[in-house]
């Protein structure tokens, strides 16, 4: 009995000390001097542009990674091809690799002396511009849809798809009417995780964006720049916006999580 | 529509699932593909369905070569061991699936689905989801779904394998009645020789990817082509190089000519049938099947000495 309570207290205390207190403190400090300074700090043009840019990048990266993730998951589970195991391992790379390294590698590839530096000569600007930031975000948020969909595809097996095939369904019909409905919750869950990762991304985007105020500054970068400029109200207020987006995402996750899972 | 399989070979990563298999399945028949697991019976069914492409050989439906035609264009209805129910669709939607993707008129779909649900006795459960059905109900739904598109052939892959013994027996009887009504060429894959003998007019017995024998249940039982067939389609005693069915052992109380002495070890009463386990004086164990009357007339009990003679025996030349 005591052991059970100690376990619960331990878990809750750990969470409170490491997560709730710091995040709560950010909320407290933001609204310490009434609501108005905080509101002003997040509605100035620079902050609004950062928010808009963050959402824009997510709006491009998430659908692309969803499409790619579902396709790759089907390829990995349903097909045998040379290098399958390698691809399977590479998908997890962004989870293990520090985002700063991702940013640096993109910098090396598209930078002034990089292999693909020639693109800039043709007027295609990747580095210090939106395309580079989108590429970095896609890279770091790539594994989530694949990792959510693969086990579900394995579990449902091929029986239903084959039954549909014998009933006259063409491959696209089988996907639309059978496979997709069966994996839809896994896809939703993967999308939520991808979105959370895309919106919160700092390290990789920080390097490839060049951090040009009002141009290539996302919300996490804005928080950092305000903090460095001793505008703590601005930094805290923007953090609260990010925290609220995160909270919404976590709620969505709970909604999509299959019943019976912790 | 009749089915002809010509010299089909199929390998999986070094494992030979089918080797030069040729089978003719007459139109309107109910044929069982029988064999132990790993004999290639399911692979053969999947080759006929178009779910596996053979490495060599041909598959003909009627006289059309369909070897390279995808499953969706073969006009086959298939039923899977684990039902393969579309879990996110109701019973009604499951059965209607084939008709809906063919874009048939609504009224026609409604009428046909209604007829089929009546045929498989699931009228009241149309709005249920597969998870709310018993195994037997799910399999009947799967059958209705396969029949909905008026298949030329019906392919059943161990359809009753996941069901308990009582439901299995019911569904077998029901399948026979259905086949009498619908008369579509049907192939059933099973590893259960009793099931094959009960439902099929023709049995194709497979072993290690090869056809061992094709014939009626009676032919397989009465004149097996090999030791494998003899021992697979029913119980058998092996005495040296000769094989004797338990039914073909005659038991007598008095010594008589070439009859051999044996002791009763165990008597098992199975209603009308009585199974007697015997051990001969040379240590050879034997199984005999008698009717209850015969057993009573002999007064069989443990320890009794009897004289055993095969009334019919089979020797296979190698």
Coordinates of C-alpha atoms in Angstrom, one line a residue:
Chain A
X1 CA 0.0 0.0 0.0
X2 CA 2.7 2.4 1.0
X3 CA 4.8 1.3 -1.9
X4 CA 1.9 2.1 -4.3
X5 CA 1.6 5.6 -2.9
X6 CA 5.3 6.2 -2.9
X7 CA 5.4 5.2 -6.6
X8 CA 2.6 7.6 -7.5
X9 CA 4.1 10.4 -5.5
X10 CA 7.5 9.8 -7.1
X11 CA 6.1 9.8 -10.6
X12 CA 4.0 12.9 -10.0
X13 CA 6.8 14.7 -8.2
X14 CA 9.2 14.0 -11.0
X15 CA 6.8 15.3 -13.6
X16 CA 5.9 18.4 -11.5
X17 CA 9.5 19.3 -10.8
X18 CA 10.8 18.7 -14.3
X19 CA 7.8 19.8 -16.4
X20 CA 4.9 21.5 -14.7
X21 CA 6.9 24.0 -12.5
X22 CA 9.1 25.4 -15.3
X23 CA 6.2 25.7 -17.8
X24 CA 3.9 27.1 -15.1
X25 CA 6.6 29.6 -14.2
X26 CA 6.6 30.8 -17.8
X27 CA 2.9 31.3 -17.7
X28 CA 3.2 33.2 -14.3
X29 CA 6.0 35.5 -15.5
X30 CA 4.1 36.3 -18.7
X31 CA 1.0 37.6 -17.0
X32 CA 2.9 38.9 -13.9
X33 CA 2.3 42.5 -15.0
X34 CA -1.2 42.1 -16.2
X35 CA -2.4 40.8 -19.5
X36 CA -1.7 43.8 -21.8
X37 CA 2.1 43.8 -22.1
X38 CA 2.0 40.1 -22.9
X39 CA -0.7 40.6 -25.5
X40 CA 1.2 43.5 -27.1
X41 CA 4.4 41.4 -27.1
X42 CA 2.8 38.6 -29.2
X43 CA 0.7 40.9 -31.5
X44 CA 3.6 43.1 -32.7
X45 CA 4.4 42.6 -36.5
X46 CA 7.6 40.7 -35.8
X47 CA 5.9 38.2 -33.5
X48 CA 3.0 37.8 -35.8
X49 CA 5.2 37.2 -38.8
X50 CA 7.1 34.6 -36.7
X51 CA 3.9 32.8 -35.8
X52 CA 2.7 32.9 -39.4
X53 CA 6.0 31.5 -40.7
X54 CA 5.9 28.7 -38.1
X55 CA 2.4 27.7 -39.2
X56 CA 3.2 28.0 -42.9
X57 CA 6.2 25.7 -42.6
X58 CA 4.1 23.2 -40.6
X59 CA 1.4 23.5 -43.2
X60 CA 3.8 22.5 -46.0
X61 CA 6.0 20.0 -44.1
X62 CA 3.2 18.0 -42.4
X63 CA 1.2 17.1 -45.5
X64 CA 4.4 16.2 -47.4
X65 CA 5.6 14.0 -44.5
X66 CA 2.2 12.4 -44.2
X67 CA 2.1 11.5 -47.9
X68 CA 5.7 10.2 -47.8
X69 CA 5.1 8.5 -44.4
X70 CA 2.1 6.4 -45.6
X71 CA 3.8 5.5 -48.9
X72 CA 7.0 4.4 -47.2
X73 CA 5.1 2.5 -44.5
X74 CA 3.3 0.5 -47.2
X75 CA 6.5 -0.1 -49.1
X76 CA 8.3 -1.3 -45.9
X77 CA 5.5 -3.6 -44.8
X78 CA 3.9 -4.9 -48.0
X79 CA 6.8 -5.1 -50.4
X80 CA 10.2 -6.7 -50.5
X81 CA 12.9 -4.7 -52.2
X82 CA 16.7 -4.5 -52.0
X83 CA 17.9 -2.2 -49.3
X84 CA 14.6 -2.4 -47.4
X85 CA 16.3 -3.0 -44.1
X86 CA 18.6 0.0 -44.7
X87 CA 15.7 2.3 -45.5
X88 CA 14.0 1.1 -42.4
X89 CA 17.0 2.1 -40.3
X90 CA 17.5 5.4 -42.1
X91 CA 13.9 6.5 -41.3
X92 CA 14.8 6.6 -37.6
X93 CA 17.9 8.7 -38.2
X94 CA 16.2 12.0 -37.5
X95 CA 15.1 10.7 -34.1
X96 CA 18.7 10.0 -33.1
X97 CA 20.5 12.8 -34.8
X98 CA 20.8 16.2 -33.1
X99 CA 18.8 18.8 -35.1
X100 CA 21.9 21.0 -35.1
X101 CA 23.7 18.4 -37.1
X102 CA 20.8 18.3 -39.6
X103 CA 21.0 22.0 -40.0
X104 CA 24.8 21.9 -40.5
X105 CA 24.5 19.2 -43.1
X106 CA 22.0 21.2 -45.0
X107 CA 24.3 24.2 -44.7
X108 CA 27.1 22.2 -46.1
X109 CA 25.0 20.9 -49.0
X110 CA 23.5 24.2 -50.1
X111 CA 26.0 26.7 -48.7
X112 CA 28.4 28.8 -50.8
X113 CA 30.9 26.0 -51.3
X114 CA 28.4 23.1 -51.1
X115 CA 27.6 20.5 -53.8
X116 CA 24.3 22.2 -54.6
X117 CA 25.6 25.8 -54.2
X118 CA 25.0 26.2 -58.0
X119 CA 21.2 26.4 -57.3
X120 CA 21.7 29.9 -55.8
X121 CA 23.3 31.1 -59.1
X122 CA 20.1 30.2 -60.9
X123 CA 18.1 32.3 -58.5
X124 CA 16.9 29.4 -56.4
X125 CA 17.6 30.4 -52.8
X126 CA 17.6 27.5 -50.4
X127 CA 19.7 28.7 -47.5
X128 CA 18.6 31.6 -45.3
X129 CA 15.2 31.3 -47.0
X130 CA 11.9 29.5 -46.7
X131 CA 12.9 26.4 -48.8
X132 CA 15.8 25.6 -46.5
X133 CA 13.7 25.9 -43.4
X134 CA 11.0 23.7 -44.9
X135 CA 13.7 21.1 -45.8
X136 CA 15.1 21.1 -42.3
X137 CA 11.6 20.8 -40.8
X138 CA 10.7 17.9 -43.1
X139 CA 14.0 16.2 -42.2
X140 CA 13.5 16.3 -38.4
X141 CA 9.7 15.4 -38.5
X142 CA 10.0 12.6 -41.0
X143 CA 9.8 9.4 -38.9
X144 CA 6.6 10.0 -37.0
X145 CA 3.9 9.0 -39.6
X146 CA 6.0 6.0 -40.8
X147 CA 6.6 4.7 -37.2
X148 CA 2.9 5.0 -36.3
X149 CA 1.6 3.4 -39.5
X150 CA 4.0 0.5 -39.8
X151 CA 2.9 -1.6 -36.8
X152 CA -0.8 -1.1 -37.6
X153 CA -0.3 -2.2 -41.2
X154 CA 1.6 -5.3 -39.9
X155 CA -1.3 -6.1 -37.5
X156 CA -4.1 -5.8 -40.0
X157 CA -2.3 -8.2 -42.4
X158 CA -3.1 -8.6 -46.1
X159 CA -6.3 -10.7 -45.8
X160 CA -8.7 -7.8 -46.1
X161 CA -6.8 -6.3 -49.0
X162 CA -6.7 -9.6 -50.8
X163 CA -10.4 -10.2 -50.2
X164 CA -11.2 -6.8 -51.7
X165 CA -8.9 -7.7 -54.6
X166 CA -10.8 -10.9 -55.4
X167 CA -14.0 -9.0 -55.2
X168 CA -12.8 -6.9 -58.2
X169 CA -11.2 -3.9 -56.5
X170 CA -8.3 -2.2 -58.3
X171 CA -5.2 -1.4 -56.2
X172 CA -6.2 2.3 -55.7
X173 CA -9.7 1.2 -54.7
X174 CA -8.2 -1.3 -52.2
X175 CA -6.1 1.5 -50.7
X176 CA -9.0 4.0 -50.5
X177 CA -11.7 1.6 -49.3
X178 CA -9.8 -0.9 -47.2
X179 CA -6.2 0.1 -46.2
X180 CA -6.8 3.8 -45.5
X181 CA -9.8 3.3 -43.2
X182 CA -7.9 0.6 -41.3
X183 CA -4.8 2.9 -40.7
X184 CA -6.6 6.2 -40.3
X185 CA -6.2 6.6 -36.6
X186 CA -2.5 5.8 -36.8
X187 CA -2.1 8.4 -39.6
X188 CA -3.9 11.0 -37.4
X189 CA -1.7 10.2 -34.5
X190 CA 1.4 10.5 -36.7
X191 CA 0.2 13.8 -38.1
X192 CA -0.3 15.2 -34.6
X193 CA 3.2 14.2 -33.6
X194 CA 4.7 15.5 -36.9
X195 CA 2.9 18.8 -36.3
X196 CA 4.2 19.1 -32.8
X197 CA 7.7 18.4 -33.9
X198 CA 7.5 20.8 -36.9
X199 CA 6.2 23.7 -34.8
X200 CA 8.7 23.3 -32.0
X201 CA 11.8 22.8 -34.2
X202 CA 14.6 25.0 -33.2
X203 CA 18.1 23.7 -33.9
X204 CA 18.1 22.8 -37.5
X205 CA 16.0 25.7 -38.6
X206 CA 18.1 28.0 -36.5
X207 CA 21.2 27.2 -38.7
X208 CA 19.6 27.2 -42.1
X209 CA 17.4 30.2 -41.6
X210 CA 20.1 32.7 -40.9
X211 CA 17.6 34.2 -38.3
X212 CA 16.7 37.3 -40.3
X213 CA 14.2 39.2 -38.1
X214 CA 10.8 39.6 -39.7
X215 CA 11.9 37.4 -42.6
X216 CA 13.2 33.9 -41.6
X217 CA 12.4 34.0 -37.9
X218 CA 10.0 31.3 -36.7
X219 CA 8.3 31.5 -33.3
X220 CA 10.9 29.4 -31.4
X221 CA 13.6 31.5 -33.0
X222 CA 11.7 34.7 -32.0
X223 CA 11.6 33.4 -28.4
X224 CA 15.4 33.0 -28.4
X225 CA 16.0 36.4 -30.0
X226 CA 13.8 38.2 -27.6
X227 CA 15.4 36.4 -24.7
X228 CA 18.8 37.4 -25.9
X229 CA 17.7 41.0 -26.3
X230 CA 16.5 41.1 -22.6
X231 CA 12.9 41.4 -23.7
X232 CA 11.7 38.8 -21.3
X233 CA 8.0 39.7 -21.5
X234 CA 8.2 39.1 -25.3
X235 CA 10.1 35.9 -24.9
X236 CA 7.7 34.5 -22.2
X237 CA 4.6 35.6 -24.1
X238 CA 5.7 33.9 -27.3
X239 CA 6.6 30.8 -25.2
X240 CA 3.1 30.7 -23.9
X241 CA 1.7 30.7 -27.5
X242 CA 4.0 27.8 -28.2
X243 CA 3.0 26.0 -25.0
X244 CA -0.7 26.5 -25.9
X245 CA -0.2 25.1 -29.4
X246 CA 1.6 22.1 -27.7
X247 CA -1.2 21.6 -25.2
X248 CA -3.7 21.5 -28.1
X249 CA -1.5 19.0 -29.9
X250 CA -1.3 16.8 -26.8
X251 CA -5.1 16.9 -26.4
X252 CA -5.5 15.9 -30.0
X253 CA -3.1 13.0 -29.4
X254 CA -5.2 11.8 -26.5
X255 CA -8.2 12.0 -28.8
X256 CA -6.6 9.9 -31.5
X257 CA -4.8 7.4 -29.3
X258 CA -6.5 4.0 -29.7
X259 CA -8.5 3.0 -26.6
X260 CA -6.9 0.7 -24.1
X261 CA -3.4 2.2 -24.5
X262 CA -1.8 4.1 -21.6
Chain B
X1 CA -16.8 -23.1 -64.9
X2 CA -14.2 -25.8 -64.9
X3 CA -10.6 -25.2 -63.7
X4 CA -7.5 -26.6 -65.2
X5 CA -4.1 -26.4 -63.7
X6 CA -1.2 -27.4 -65.9
X7 CA 2.3 -28.2 -64.6
X8 CA 2.4 -25.4 -62.0
X9 CA 5.5 -24.8 -60.1
X10 CA 5.9 -22.2 -57.3
X11 CA 8.9 -21.6 -55.2
X12 CA 9.3 -19.2 -52.2
X13 CA 12.8 -18.2 -51.4
X14 CA 14.3 -21.7 -52.0
X15 CA 11.2 -23.6 -50.6
X16 CA 9.3 -25.5 -53.3
X17 CA 5.6 -25.0 -52.5
X18 CA 4.3 -26.6 -55.7
X19 CA 6.1 -28.8 -58.1
X20 CA 4.6 -29.7 -61.5
X21 CA 1.1 -29.8 -60.2
X22 CA -1.6 -30.6 -62.7
X23 CA -5.3 -30.9 -61.7
X24 CA -8.6 -30.8 -63.5
X25 CA -11.6 -29.6 -61.6
X26 CA -14.9 -30.3 -63.4
X27 CA -17.5 -27.6 -63.7
X28 CA -20.0 -27.6 -60.9
X29 CA -18.0 -29.9 -58.7
X30 CA -17.1 -29.5 -55.0
X31 CA -13.4 -30.4 -54.8
X32 CA -11.3 -30.6 -51.7
X33 CA -7.5 -29.8 -51.7
X34 CA -6.4 -32.1 -48.9
X35 CA -3.0 -32.4 -47.3
X36 CA -0.9 -31.8 -44.2
X37 CA 0.4 -28.3 -43.5
X38 CA 3.2 -27.3 -45.9
X39 CA 1.8 -29.6 -48.6
X40 CA 1.1 -26.7 -50.9
X41 CA -2.7 -26.9 -50.9
X42 CA -3.2 -23.2 -49.9
X43 CA -0.6 -22.1 -52.4
X44 CA -2.4 -24.0 -55.1
X45 CA -5.7 -22.3 -54.2
X46 CA -4.0 -18.8 -54.2
X47 CA -2.5 -19.5 -57.6
X48 CA -6.0 -20.3 -58.9
X49 CA -7.3 -17.2 -57.3
X50 CA -4.6 -15.0 -58.8
X51 CA -3.1 -14.0 -55.4
X52 CA 0.1 -15.8 -56.3
X53 CA 1.7 -16.0 -59.7
X54 CA 3.2 -19.4 -60.5
X55 CA 6.9 -19.6 -61.6
X56 CA 5.9 -22.0 -64.3
X57 CA 2.7 -23.5 -65.7
X58 CA -0.8 -22.4 -66.5
X59 CA -4.1 -21.8 -64.9
X60 CA -7.2 -22.1 -67.1
X61 CA -10.7 -21.0 -66.1
X62 CA -13.1 -22.7 -68.6
X63 CA -10.8 -22.6 -71.6
X64 CA -9.3 -19.2 -71.0
X65 CA -5.7 -18.9 -69.9
X66 CA -5.8 -16.6 -66.8
X67 CA -2.2 -17.3 -65.6
X68 CA -1.2 -13.7 -65.8
X69 CA -4.5 -12.1 -65.1
X70 CA -4.8 -10.3 -61.7
X71 CA -7.2 -11.7 -59.1
X72 CA -9.6 -8.8 -59.6
X73 CA -10.3 -9.8 -63.2
X74 CA -10.7 -13.6 -62.6
X75 CA -14.3 -13.7 -61.4
X76 CA -13.5 -15.8 -58.4
X77 CA -15.0 -15.6 -54.9
X78 CA -12.7 -16.3 -52.1
X79 CA -13.2 -17.1 -48.4
X80 CA -10.3 -16.9 -46.0
X81 CA -9.6 -18.9 -42.8
X82 CA -9.6 -15.9 -40.6
X83 CA -12.7 -14.4 -42.3
X84 CA -10.9 -11.3 -43.7
X85 CA -14.0 -9.3 -42.7
X86 CA -13.8 -5.6 -43.5
X87 CA -13.8 -4.5 -39.9
X88 CA -14.9 -0.9 -40.5
X89 CA -17.9 -1.9 -42.5
X90 CA -21.3 -3.3 -41.4
X91 CA -22.4 -6.8 -42.5
X92 CA -24.6 -5.2 -45.1
X93 CA -21.6 -3.1 -46.5
X94 CA -19.3 -6.1 -46.4
X95 CA -21.7 -8.1 -48.6
X96 CA -22.4 -5.1 -50.9
X97 CA -18.7 -4.3 -51.4
X98 CA -18.2 -6.1 -54.7
X99 CA -21.4 -4.8 -56.2
X100 CA -20.7 -1.2 -55.0
X101 CA -17.3 -1.0 -56.6
X102 CA -18.9 -2.3 -59.8
X103 CA -21.3 0.7 -59.5
X104 CA -24.5 -1.4 -59.8
X105 CA -27.7 0.5 -59.4
X106 CA -28.7 1.0 -55.7
X107 CA -32.0 -0.9 -56.0
X108 CA -30.2 -3.9 -57.5
X109 CA -27.6 -3.9 -54.7
X110 CA -30.2 -3.7 -52.0
X111 CA -32.2 -6.6 -53.5
X112 CA -29.1 -8.8 -54.0
X113 CA -27.7 -8.2 -50.5
X114 CA -31.1 -8.9 -49.0
X115 CA -31.3 -12.2 -50.9
X116 CA -27.8 -13.2 -49.9
X117 CA -28.2 -12.3 -46.2
X118 CA -31.3 -14.5 -46.3
X119 CA -29.4 -17.3 -47.9
X120 CA -26.7 -17.2 -45.2
X121 CA -29.3 -16.6 -42.4
X122 CA -28.0 -13.2 -41.3
X123 CA -31.0 -11.1 -42.2
X124 CA -31.4 -9.6 -38.7
X125 CA -27.7 -8.7 -38.4
X126 CA -27.2 -6.5 -41.4
X127 CA -26.4 -3.4 -39.4
X128 CA -23.9 -5.1 -37.1
X129 CA -20.1 -4.8 -37.4
X130 CA -18.0 -8.0 -37.8
X131 CA -16.6 -7.6 -34.2
X132 CA -20.2 -8.1 -33.0
X133 CA -20.6 -11.5 -34.7
X134 CA -19.6 -15.0 -33.7
X135 CA -17.0 -16.8 -35.8
X136 CA -19.6 -18.9 -37.6
X137 CA -21.6 -15.8 -38.4
X138 CA -18.5 -14.0 -39.7
X139 CA -17.7 -16.8 -42.0
X140 CA -21.2 -17.0 -43.4
X141 CA -21.0 -13.2 -44.0
X142 CA -17.7 -13.8 -45.9
X143 CA -19.4 -16.4 -48.0
X144 CA -22.3 -14.1 -48.8
X145 CA -19.7 -11.4 -49.7
X146 CA -17.9 -13.8 -52.1
X147 CA -21.2 -15.0 -53.7
X148 CA -22.5 -11.4 -54.2
X149 CA -20.4 -10.9 -57.4
X150 CA -21.7 -14.1 -58.9
X151 CA -18.3 -15.7 -59.1
X152 CA -17.5 -18.4 -61.7
X153 CA -15.7 -20.3 -59.0
X154 CA -15.8 -20.3 -55.3
X155 CA -12.5 -20.8 -53.4
X156 CA -12.5 -21.6 -49.7
X157 CA -9.2 -21.5 -47.8
X158 CA -9.6 -23.6 -44.6
X159 CA -12.9 -21.8 -44.1
X160 CA -13.9 -23.7 -41.0
X161 CA -10.4 -24.0 -39.5
X162 CA -10.8 -21.3 -36.9
X163 CA -14.2 -22.5 -35.7
X164 CA -15.1 -25.0 -32.9
X165 CA -16.0 -28.5 -33.7
X166 CA -19.8 -28.1 -33.4
X167 CA -20.1 -25.0 -35.5
X168 CA -17.7 -26.6 -38.0
X169 CA -20.0 -29.6 -38.5
X170 CA -23.1 -27.3 -38.9
X171 CA -21.3 -25.1 -41.5
X172 CA -20.1 -28.2 -43.4
X173 CA -23.7 -29.5 -43.8
X174 CA -24.8 -26.0 -44.6
X175 CA -22.1 -25.6 -47.3
X176 CA -23.3 -28.9 -48.9
X177 CA -26.8 -27.6 -49.1
X178 CA -25.6 -24.3 -50.5
X179 CA -23.6 -26.0 -53.2
X180 CA -26.7 -28.0 -54.2
X181 CA -28.6 -24.8 -54.5
X182 CA -26.0 -22.5 -56.2
X183 CA -24.0 -25.1 -58.1
X184 CA -20.9 -23.0 -58.5
X185 CA -17.6 -24.8 -59.0
X186 CA -16.2 -24.9 -55.5
X187 CA -12.7 -25.7 -54.1
X188 CA -12.2 -26.2 -50.4
X189 CA -8.8 -26.4 -48.8
X190 CA -8.6 -28.5 -45.7
X191 CA -6.1 -30.5 -43.7
X192 CA -8.9 -32.5 -42.1
X193 CA -9.5 -35.7 -44.1
X194 CA -12.9 -36.2 -42.4
X195 CA -14.0 -32.8 -43.6
X196 CA -12.8 -33.5 -47.1
X197 CA -14.5 -36.8 -47.2
X198 CA -17.8 -35.4 -45.9
X199 CA -18.2 -32.4 -48.2
X200 CA -16.2 -33.1 -51.4
X201 CA -17.2 -35.1 -54.5
X202 CA -13.5 -35.2 -55.5
X203 CA -10.4 -35.0 -53.4
X204 CA -7.0 -33.9 -54.6
X205 CA -4.5 -35.1 -52.0
X206 CA -1.2 -33.2 -51.9
X207 CA 2.1 -33.8 -50.1
X208 CA 5.3 -31.8 -50.3
X209 CA 4.0 -29.7 -53.2
X210 CA 3.0 -32.7 -55.4
X211 CA -0.3 -34.4 -56.2
X212 CA -0.4 -37.8 -54.5
X213 CA -3.8 -38.9 -55.8
X214 CA -7.0 -37.5 -57.2
X215 CA -10.3 -39.3 -56.8
X216 CA -13.6 -39.6 -55.0
X217 CA -13.4 -40.1 -51.2
X218 CA -14.2 -43.7 -51.6
X219 CA -11.5 -44.3 -54.2
X220 CA -8.9 -42.7 -51.9
X221 CA -10.1 -44.9 -49.0
X222 CA -10.6 -48.1 -50.9
X223 CA -7.7 -48.0 -53.4
X224 CA -5.0 -45.6 -52.1
X225 CA -2.2 -45.0 -54.6
X226 CA 0.6 -44.9 -52.0
X227 CA 1.5 -45.5 -48.4
X228 CA 1.0 -41.7 -47.8
X229 CA -2.5 -41.7 -49.1
X230 CA -3.4 -44.9 -47.2
X231 CA -2.2 -43.5 -43.9
X232 CA -3.6 -40.0 -44.5
X233 CA -7.2 -40.7 -45.4
X234 CA -7.9 -43.0 -42.4
X235 CA -6.4 -45.0 -39.6
X236 CA -4.1 -47.8 -40.6
X237 CA -2.1 -50.7 -39.2
X238 CA 1.3 -51.2 -40.6
X239 CA 2.6 -54.8 -40.3
X240 CA 6.0 -55.0 -42.0
X241 CA 5.3 -54.0 -45.6
X242 CA 1.6 -54.6 -45.5
X243 CA -1.1 -52.1 -44.5
X244 CA -4.4 -53.1 -43.0
X245 CA -7.4 -50.8 -42.2
X246 CA -8.6 -51.4 -38.6
X247 CA -12.0 -52.2 -40.1
X248 CA -10.4 -55.1 -42.1
X249 CA -9.2 -57.0 -39.0
X250 CA -11.3 -60.0 -38.0
X251 CA -11.2 -61.1 -34.4
X252 CA -12.1 -64.6 -33.3
X253 CA -12.0 -66.3 -29.9
X254 CA -10.7 -69.7 -31.2
X255 CA -7.5 -70.3 -33.1
X256 CA -8.2 -70.6 -36.8
X257 CA -5.6 -71.4 -39.5
X258 CA -3.3 -68.4 -40.0
X259 CA -4.9 -66.2 -37.4
X260 CA -2.4 -64.7 -34.9
X261 CA -2.7 -64.7 -31.2
X262 CA -3.1 -61.2 -29.6
X263 CA -4.1 -59.7 -26.3
X264 CA -6.8 -57.0 -25.8
X265 CA -5.1 -53.9 -24.3
X266 CA -7.9 -51.4 -24.3
X267 CA -11.5 -51.2 -25.5
X268 CA -12.9 -47.8 -26.4
X269 CA -16.7 -47.4 -26.9
X270 CA -17.7 -44.6 -29.3
X271 CA -21.4 -45.4 -29.5
X272 CA -22.0 -47.5 -32.5
X273 CA -18.3 -48.0 -33.1
X274 CA -15.9 -49.8 -30.8
X275 CA -12.1 -49.4 -31.1
X276 CA -9.9 -52.2 -29.8
X277 CA -6.2 -51.9 -29.1
X278 CA -4.4 -55.2 -29.3
X279 CA -0.8 -56.4 -28.9
X280 CA 0.3 -59.5 -30.8
X281 CA 2.6 -62.1 -29.2
X282 CA 5.5 -60.7 -31.2
X283 CA 4.9 -57.2 -29.7
X284 CA 3.2 -55.7 -32.8
X285 CA 0.5 -53.3 -31.8
X286 CA -2.8 -53.3 -33.7
X287 CA -5.9 -51.2 -33.9
X288 CA -9.2 -52.9 -34.8
X289 CA -12.6 -51.3 -35.4
X290 CA -15.7 -53.3 -34.7
X291 CA -19.4 -52.6 -34.4
X292 CA -20.9 -52.7 -30.9
X293 CA -22.7 -55.9 -31.7
X294 CA -19.5 -57.7 -32.8
X295 CA -17.7 -56.5 -29.7
X296 CA -20.5 -57.7 -27.5
X297 CA -20.7 -61.1 -29.2
X298 CA -16.9 -61.6 -28.5
X299 CA -17.3 -60.3 -24.9
X300 CA -14.2 -58.1 -25.4
X301 CA -12.4 -56.9 -22.3
X302 CA -8.9 -56.0 -21.2
X303 CA -6.6 -59.1 -21.0
X304 CA -8.7 -61.3 -23.3
X305 CA -6.8 -63.4 -25.7
X306 CA -8.2 -63.3 -29.3
X307 CA -7.0 -64.5 -32.7
X308 CA -6.6 -61.8 -35.4
X309 CA -6.6 -62.1 -39.2
X310 CA -6.6 -59.4 -41.8
X311 CA -9.6 -59.9 -44.1
X312 CA -8.0 -57.5 -46.6
X313 CA -4.5 -56.1 -46.8
X314 CA -2.5 -53.8 -49.1
X315 CA 1.1 -53.9 -50.2
X316 CA 2.7 -51.0 -52.1
X317 CA 5.4 -51.8 -54.6
X318 CA 8.2 -49.3 -54.4

